[in-house]
Coordinates of C-alpha atoms in Angstrom, one line a residue:
M1 CA 24.4 12.5 -4.4
T2 CA 25.5 13.5 -7.9
S3 CA 24.8 11.0 -10.6
K4 CA 27.3 10.5 -13.4
D5 CA 24.7 9.7 -16.0
S6 CA 21.3 11.0 -16.9
I7 CA 18.1 8.9 -17.2
V8 CA 15.0 9.3 -19.3
A9 CA 11.7 7.5 -19.5
L10 CA 8.1 7.8 -20.6
S11 CA 6.4 9.0 -17.4
S12 CA 2.8 9.1 -18.6
G13 CA 0.4 6.2 -19.2
R14 CA 0.0 3.7 -21.9
L15 CA 0.2 4.9 -25.5
P16 CA -1.5 6.0 -27.6
A17 CA -2.9 8.9 -25.6
G18 CA -3.7 12.5 -25.9
I19 CA -0.3 13.6 -24.4
A20 CA 2.9 11.7 -23.7
V21 CA 5.2 13.0 -20.9
I22 CA 8.9 12.2 -21.2
R23 CA 11.0 12.9 -18.1
I24 CA 14.8 13.3 -17.9
S25 CA 16.9 13.7 -14.8
G26 CA 20.7 14.1 -14.3
P27 CA 23.7 16.3 -15.3
K28 CA 23.0 16.2 -19.0
T29 CA 19.4 17.5 -18.7
R30 CA 19.9 21.1 -19.6
F31 CA 22.1 20.1 -22.6
V32 CA 19.4 17.7 -23.8
V33 CA 16.7 20.4 -23.5
E34 CA 18.8 23.0 -25.4
T35 CA 19.8 20.5 -28.1
I36 CA 16.3 19.4 -28.8
A37 CA 14.2 22.5 -28.0
G38 CA 16.6 25.4 -27.6
A39 CA 17.1 27.6 -24.5
V40 CA 14.2 27.8 -22.0
R41 CA 13.6 29.7 -18.8
D42 CA 13.6 27.8 -15.5
R43 CA 10.3 26.5 -14.2
L44 CA 8.2 28.1 -17.0
A45 CA 6.3 26.2 -19.7
A46 CA 7.7 26.9 -23.2
L47 CA 6.1 25.9 -26.5
R48 CA 8.8 24.6 -28.7
R49 CA 9.5 22.6 -31.9
F50 CA 11.5 19.5 -31.0
K51 CA 14.2 18.5 -33.5
A52 CA 16.2 15.3 -34.0
A53 CA 20.0 15.3 -34.4
D54 CA 19.7 15.7 -38.2
G55 CA 17.6 18.8 -37.7
S56 CA 14.3 17.1 -38.8
L57 CA 11.2 18.0 -36.9
I58 CA 10.0 15.3 -34.4
D59 CA 7.0 17.2 -32.9
H60 CA 6.0 20.4 -31.2
G61 CA 4.8 20.7 -27.6
L62 CA 5.7 22.0 -24.2
V63 CA 9.0 21.7 -22.3
F64 CA 9.7 22.4 -18.6
F65 CA 13.1 22.6 -17.0
F66 CA 13.6 22.4 -13.2
P67 CA 17.1 23.0 -12.0
G68 CA 18.4 21.0 -9.0
P69 CA 18.2 20.8 -6.1
G70 CA 14.7 22.2 -6.3
S71 CA 13.3 19.4 -8.3
F72 CA 11.6 16.0 -7.6
T73 CA 14.9 14.1 -7.8
G74 CA 17.2 16.8 -6.5
E75 CA 19.0 16.9 -9.8
D76 CA 18.3 18.9 -13.0
V77 CA 14.9 17.6 -14.3
A78 CA 13.0 18.3 -17.5
E79 CA 9.8 17.2 -19.0
F80 CA 8.8 17.1 -22.7
H81 CA 5.0 17.1 -23.3
V82 CA 4.4 15.7 -26.8
H83 CA 1.6 14.2 -28.8
G84 CA 0.9 10.8 -27.4
S85 CA 1.5 8.5 -30.3
R86 CA 3.9 5.6 -30.0
A87 CA 5.9 6.9 -33.0
V88 CA 6.4 10.3 -31.5
A89 CA 7.4 9.0 -28.1
A90 CA 9.7 6.4 -29.6
K91 CA 11.5 9.0 -31.7
M92 CA 11.9 11.4 -28.8
L93 CA 13.3 8.6 -26.6
E94 CA 15.7 7.5 -29.4
T95 CA 16.9 11.1 -29.9
I96 CA 17.5 11.7 -26.2
T97 CA 19.3 8.4 -25.6
D98 CA 21.5 8.9 -28.6
I99 CA 23.1 11.8 -26.6
E100 CA 26.2 10.6 -24.8
G101 CA 25.6 10.1 -21.0
V102 CA 21.9 9.6 -21.3
R103 CA 20.3 6.2 -20.9
H104 CA 16.8 4.6 -20.3
A105 CA 15.7 4.6 -16.6
E106 CA 15.3 1.5 -14.6
P107 CA 12.0 0.9 -12.7
G108 CA 11.7 3.4 -9.8
E109 CA 15.0 5.1 -10.6
F110 CA 13.6 8.6 -10.5
T111 CA 12.2 8.0 -7.1
R112 CA 15.3 6.3 -5.9
R113 CA 17.4 9.3 -6.9
A114 CA 14.9 11.5 -4.9
F115 CA 15.5 9.3 -1.9
L116 CA 19.2 9.3 -2.2
N117 CA 19.2 13.1 -2.6
A118 CA 17.1 13.4 0.6
K119 CA 14.0 14.7 -1.2
L120 CA 11.9 11.8 0.2
D121 CA 12.5 9.3 3.0
L122 CA 11.8 5.6 2.6
V123 CA 8.3 5.6 4.0
E124 CA 7.3 8.5 1.7
T125 CA 8.7 6.6 -1.3
E126 CA 6.6 3.6 -0.4
A127 CA 3.5 5.8 0.0
L128 CA 4.2 7.3 -3.4
A129 CA 4.1 3.8 -4.9
D130 CA 0.8 3.3 -3.1
L131 CA -0.5 6.6 -4.5
V132 CA 0.4 5.6 -8.0
N133 CA -1.4 2.3 -7.6
A134 CA -4.4 3.6 -5.7
E135 CA -7.7 2.3 -7.1
T136 CA -10.2 3.5 -4.5
E137 CA -10.9 6.7 -2.6
A138 CA -9.8 5.1 0.7
Q139 CA -6.5 4.0 -0.8
R140 CA -5.9 7.4 -2.3
R141 CA -6.5 9.2 1.0
F142 CA -4.4 6.7 2.9
A143 CA -1.5 6.9 0.5
L144 CA -1.6 10.7 0.2
R145 CA -1.5 11.2 3.9
N146 CA 1.6 9.0 4.2
A147 CA 3.2 10.6 1.1
D148 CA 2.8 14.0 2.8
G149 CA 4.9 12.7 5.7
A150 CA 2.4 11.9 8.5
Q151 CA 3.8 8.4 8.9
S152 CA 7.4 9.5 8.7
E153 CA 6.9 12.2 11.3
L154 CA 5.4 9.7 13.7
Y155 CA 8.4 7.3 13.4
S156 CA 10.9 10.2 13.5
S157 CA 9.3 11.6 16.6
W158 CA 9.6 8.3 18.4
R159 CA 13.2 8.1 17.3
R160 CA 14.0 11.6 18.5
R161 CA 12.5 10.8 21.9
L162 CA 14.7 7.7 22.1
I163 CA 17.8 9.5 21.1
H164 CA 17.0 12.1 23.8
A165 CA 16.3 9.4 26.4
R166 CA 19.5 7.6 25.6
A167 CA 21.5 10.9 25.9
M168 CA 19.9 11.6 29.3
I169 CA 20.7 8.1 30.6
E170 CA 24.3 8.3 29.3
A171 CA 24.7 11.7 30.8
E172 CA 23.6 10.4 34.2
I173 CA 26.1 7.5 33.8
D174 CA 29.1 9.6 32.8
F175 CA 28.5 12.8 34.8
A176 CA 26.7 11.5 37.9
D177 CA 29.0 13.7 40.1
E178 CA 28.2 16.9 38.2
E179 CA 25.7 19.3 39.7
D180 CA 24.0 20.3 36.4
V181 CA 23.0 16.7 35.7
P182 CA 19.8 16.0 37.5
G183 CA 20.0 12.7 39.4
S184 CA 16.2 12.0 38.9
V185 CA 16.4 11.9 35.1
S186 CA 15.9 8.2 35.0
E187 CA 12.4 8.3 36.4
A188 CA 11.2 10.7 33.6
V189 CA 13.1 8.8 30.9
W190 CA 11.6 5.4 31.8
S191 CA 8.2 6.8 32.2
D192 CA 8.3 8.1 28.6
V193 CA 9.7 4.8 27.4
A194 CA 6.7 3.0 29.0
M195 CA 4.3 5.4 27.2
M196 CA 6.1 4.8 23.9
I197 CA 5.7 1.1 24.3
D198 CA 1.9 1.5 24.5
E199 CA 1.9 4.0 21.6
I200 CA 3.9 1.6 19.4
E201 CA 1.6 -1.3 20.3
R202 CA -1.5 0.6 19.5
H203 CA 0.0 1.6 16.2
I204 CA 0.9 -2.0 15.3
Q205 CA -2.7 -3.0 15.9
G206 CA -3.7 -0.7 13.2
F207 CA -2.0 -2.8 10.5
K208 CA -5.1 -4.9 10.0
A209 CA -7.0 -1.8 9.0
A210 CA -4.2 -0.8 6.7
E211 CA -4.3 -4.2 5.0
I212 CA -8.0 -3.8 4.4
I213 CA -7.4 -0.4 2.8
R214 CA -4.6 -1.7 0.6
D215 CA -5.8 -5.3 -0.2
G216 CA -9.6 -5.0 0.3
F217 CA -12.3 -6.1 2.7
E218 CA -12.6 -9.9 2.1
V219 CA -16.1 -11.3 2.0
V220 CA -16.4 -15.1 1.7
I221 CA -19.7 -16.7 0.6
L222 CA -20.5 -20.0 2.2
G223 CA -23.4 -22.4 2.0
A224 CA -24.6 -25.8 1.0
P225 CA -24.7 -26.8 -2.6
N226 CA -27.4 -25.0 -4.6
A227 CA -27.9 -22.4 -1.8
G228 CA -27.5 -19.6 -4.3
K229 CA -23.9 -18.8 -3.7
S230 CA -22.8 -18.5 -7.4
S231 CA -26.0 -16.7 -8.3
L232 CA -25.3 -14.1 -5.6
F233 CA -21.7 -13.9 -6.8
N234 CA -22.8 -13.3 -10.4
A235 CA -25.4 -10.7 -9.3
L236 CA -22.8 -8.8 -7.3
A237 CA -20.2 -9.1 -10.1
R238 CA -22.9 -8.1 -12.7
R239 CA -21.6 -10.7 -15.0
E240 CA -21.6 -14.5 -15.4
A241 CA -18.4 -15.0 -13.4
A242 CA -19.4 -18.4 -12.0
I243 CA -21.2 -21.3 -13.5
V244 CA -24.8 -21.7 -12.1
T245 CA -26.5 -25.1 -12.4
D246 CA -28.8 -27.3 -10.3
E247 CA -26.1 -30.0 -10.1
P248 CA -24.3 -30.0 -6.7
G249 CA -20.6 -29.5 -6.7
T250 CA -20.4 -27.2 -9.8
T251 CA -18.1 -24.7 -8.0
R252 CA -14.9 -26.4 -6.8
D253 CA -12.4 -23.7 -6.8
L254 CA -12.3 -20.2 -5.2
L255 CA -13.6 -17.4 -7.5
E256 CA -13.1 -13.7 -6.7
V257 CA -14.5 -10.4 -7.8
V258 CA -13.4 -6.9 -6.6
L259 CA -16.1 -4.3 -5.9
E260 CA -15.8 -0.7 -4.8
L261 CA -18.2 0.2 -2.0
N262 CA -18.4 3.8 -0.8
G263 CA -14.7 4.3 -1.6
M264 CA -13.6 1.0 -0.1
M265 CA -12.3 -2.1 -1.9
A266 CA -14.3 -5.3 -1.2
R267 CA -13.2 -8.7 -2.5
I268 CA -16.1 -11.1 -2.8
V269 CA -15.1 -14.8 -2.9
D270 CA -17.4 -17.6 -4.1
T271 CA -16.7 -21.1 -2.7
A272 CA -17.6 -24.7 -3.1
G273 CA -20.9 -25.9 -1.6
L274 CA -20.4 -27.4 1.9
R275 CA -21.6 -31.0 2.4
E276 CA -20.4 -34.1 4.1
T277 CA -20.7 -36.6 1.2
A278 CA -18.6 -35.5 -1.7
G279 CA -16.0 -36.8 -4.1
K280 CA -12.3 -36.5 -3.6
V281 CA -11.9 -33.5 -5.9
E282 CA -14.9 -31.7 -4.5
M283 CA -13.7 -32.3 -0.9
I284 CA -10.5 -30.4 -1.8
G285 CA -12.7 -27.4 -2.8
I286 CA -14.7 -27.7 0.4
E287 CA -11.5 -27.7 2.5
R288 CA -10.3 -24.6 0.6
A289 CA -13.7 -22.9 1.2
R290 CA -13.5 -23.5 5.0
A291 CA -9.9 -22.4 5.2
K292 CA -10.7 -19.2 3.2
A293 CA -13.7 -18.5 5.5
G294 CA -11.3 -18.7 8.5
E295 CA -9.2 -15.9 7.0
A296 CA -12.1 -13.6 5.9
D297 CA -13.2 -10.3 7.3
L298 CA -16.8 -11.3 6.8
V299 CA -18.7 -14.5 6.0
L300 CA -22.0 -14.6 4.2
L301 CA -23.6 -17.9 5.2
L302 CA -26.3 -18.5 2.6
E303 CA -29.3 -20.9 3.2
D304 CA -31.9 -21.9 0.7
M305 CA -35.2 -20.9 2.3
V306 CA -37.1 -23.5 0.1
D307 CA -34.8 -26.4 1.0
P308 CA -32.5 -25.6 4.0
Q309 CA -29.4 -27.8 4.3
S310 CA -26.9 -28.0 7.1
V311 CA -23.3 -27.0 6.4
G312 CA -21.7 -28.1 9.6
E313 CA -19.4 -25.8 11.6
V314 CA -18.4 -22.4 10.4
P315 CA -15.6 -20.3 11.7
A316 CA -16.7 -18.9 15.1
H317 CA -14.0 -16.1 15.2
V318 CA -15.1 -14.4 11.9
P319 CA -18.1 -11.9 11.7
L320 CA -21.0 -13.7 10.0
L321 CA -24.2 -12.7 8.3
K322 CA -26.8 -15.4 7.8
I323 CA -28.6 -14.8 4.5
G324 CA -31.8 -16.4 3.4
T325 CA -31.9 -16.9 -0.4
K326 CA -34.4 -17.6 -3.2
A327 CA -37.0 -15.3 -1.6
D328 CA -38.7 -15.1 -5.0
L329 CA -39.7 -18.8 -5.0
E330 CA -42.9 -20.3 -3.7
G331 CA -42.4 -22.3 -0.6
A332 CA -39.7 -20.0 0.8
R333 CA -39.9 -20.3 4.6
K334 CA -39.2 -17.7 7.1
G335 CA -36.3 -18.3 9.5
T336 CA -33.8 -16.6 11.7
Y337 CA -31.9 -14.6 9.1
D338 CA -30.0 -11.4 9.3
M339 CA -31.1 -10.6 5.7
V340 CA -33.3 -12.1 3.0
I341 CA -32.4 -11.8 -0.7
S342 CA -33.3 -13.0 -4.2
S343 CA -30.5 -13.0 -6.7
K344 CA -32.9 -13.5 -9.5
D345 CA -35.0 -10.3 -9.1
G346 CA -32.5 -8.4 -7.0
F347 CA -34.5 -8.2 -3.9
G348 CA -32.3 -7.3 -0.9
L349 CA -29.1 -7.0 -2.8
S350 CA -28.8 -3.2 -2.4
E351 CA -29.2 -3.6 1.4
L352 CA -26.6 -6.4 1.4
L353 CA -24.1 -4.2 -0.4
D354 CA -24.8 -1.3 2.0
E355 CA -24.2 -3.6 4.9
I356 CA -20.9 -4.9 3.5
G357 CA -19.8 -1.4 2.8
R358 CA -20.7 -0.3 6.4
R359 CA -18.8 -3.2 7.9
A360 CA -15.8 -2.5 5.7
A361 CA -15.7 1.1 6.8
A362 CA -16.1 0.1 10.4
A363 CA -13.2 -2.4 10.1
V364 CA -11.0 0.4 8.8
G365 CA -12.1 3.2 11.2
N366 CA -10.8 6.7 10.4
V367 CA -8.9 6.5 7.1
G368 CA -7.0 9.7 8.3
D369 CA -5.4 7.8 11.1
V370 CA -1.6 7.1 10.8
L371 CA -1.2 3.4 10.3
P372 CA 1.7 1.1 9.5
S373 CA 1.4 0.6 5.7
R374 CA 3.9 -2.2 5.2
L375 CA 4.7 -5.6 6.8
R376 CA 8.4 -4.5 7.1
H377 CA 7.2 -1.5 9.2
V378 CA 5.4 -3.8 11.6
E379 CA 8.3 -6.2 11.9
L380 CA 10.7 -3.4 12.7
L381 CA 8.2 -1.8 15.1
K382 CA 7.9 -5.1 16.9
E383 CA 11.7 -5.4 17.2
A384 CA 11.8 -1.8 18.5
K385 CA 9.1 -2.5 21.1
G386 CA 11.0 -5.6 22.2
F387 CA 14.2 -3.6 22.8
L388 CA 12.2 -1.0 24.8
V389 CA 10.6 -3.7 26.9
A390 CA 14.0 -5.1 27.6
A391 CA 15.3 -1.6 28.5
L392 CA 12.4 -1.0 30.9
S393 CA 13.1 -4.2 32.8
G394 CA 16.9 -4.1 32.7
Q395 CA 19.1 -3.6 35.7
S396 CA 22.3 -2.1 34.2
Q397 CA 22.0 1.5 33.0
E398 CA 24.7 0.8 30.4
L399 CA 22.8 -2.1 28.9
R400 CA 19.5 -0.3 29.1
A401 CA 21.0 2.6 27.1
E402 CA 22.2 0.1 24.5
E403 CA 18.6 -1.3 24.2
L404 CA 17.4 2.3 23.6
R405 CA 20.0 2.6 20.8
L406 CA 18.9 -0.6 19.2
A407 CA 15.2 0.5 19.3
A408 CA 16.1 3.9 17.7
E409 CA 18.1 2.1 15.0
R410 CA 15.0 -0.1 14.1
L411 CA 12.9 3.0 13.8
G412 CA 15.6 4.6 11.7
R413 CA 15.5 1.6 9.3
I414 CA 11.8 2.2 8.7
I415 CA 12.3 5.7 7.4
G416 CA 15.8 5.1 5.9
A417 CA 17.7 7.2 8.4
V418 CA 20.2 4.4 8.8
D419 CA 21.8 2.0 6.3
V420 CA 19.1 0.3 4.3
E421 CA 21.0 -0.5 1.1
D422 CA 19.8 -4.1 1.2
L423 CA 16.2 -2.9 1.0
L424 CA 16.5 -0.4 -1.8
D425 CA 16.4 -2.8 -4.8
V426 CA 13.3 -4.6 -3.4
I427 CA 11.4 -1.3 -2.7
F428 CA 12.1 0.5 -5.9
S429 CA 11.5 -2.5 -8.1
Q430 CA 7.8 -2.1 -7.2
F431 CA 7.7 1.2 -9.2
C432 CA 6.8 1.5 -12.8
I433 CA 9.5 2.8 -15.3
G434 CA 9.3 6.6 -15.4
K435 CA 8.6 7.0 -11.8

């Protein structure tokens, strides 16, 4: 695809900074470079003085020119590396956009051009967005593996197998009388389809691990009023994030803090104290606490070892650690606890964090595994699997071949190998301007 206009944007971080990187892509790129910086050699850094239209000096810095199609977008691309002040960047952008045929880029427009020019497929563009937004080591590794094409190759390989299977079935239908078309091809094709159904199902089941990598391992703190929930929450957050008093019902809404544990993101949620007799507003908080616990990856059920109180039923389907609190106080009684802590003096907190980190890592498994990274992937994979199941159980070879075509089409929509125009605006709007 050849664009009619060129786009430019600040591609580095927030200003002021040590260096600002201004990127331009499109047919006017070389003209812009030569107008502002003079002639440069392809793919080599050049130290130049950057001049405005009136000949005045804007700044001096480095300029790179990458001719298409061997560039990120597949078009001519250039980068100006200037001093990272707001004034310098603004003047450079003003000078460049004053040139006819050059405009400011929309969010994600550079990556969108890379996709349209077949430099990236759709899954790789989504992985690139994840890589830009990665905050933990696990997120970085997961996004980098997908950006390198591991996820795309898996979906493409399934699609190639389906295209081959369909071709074999249709050949058997159309040329059944020909000697060079084996009559037993169906048996091998449907055996491979059955294997693929199992492969896709196992892959879909990995979405939970991908969600934990992307969104964090959710840990919900439950307990009776004054069981030490907010004290633990503040100790883990290392700040006064929640109000701590002796009055029951102080916490009524859900509070959250994000921690990084051994390269994994963990979201710790403080909740209202659980008790049977409470006011109307407090009961809303209690209901929210129980609902949140039902969605958690791990529940920490806190019990005051000095004054234990019943909290009623807790979600049976969620992994749970029973924690004895206030170990520093006189009168603390032993009980059947998984761990014992004191938020006041820090006793047991390191061990608790280690255990949360261990469970988070176990829930994710091998970060190097190829996992579906978006809900849209899972939805299309489920549709593809449904068509394959229908094909496997069908009677008419013609209809079964059509089911294979529909399954391959769904896989193609994941990677963008078929028409996905309706998805592009949604996907690329997630990118920052300049990427």
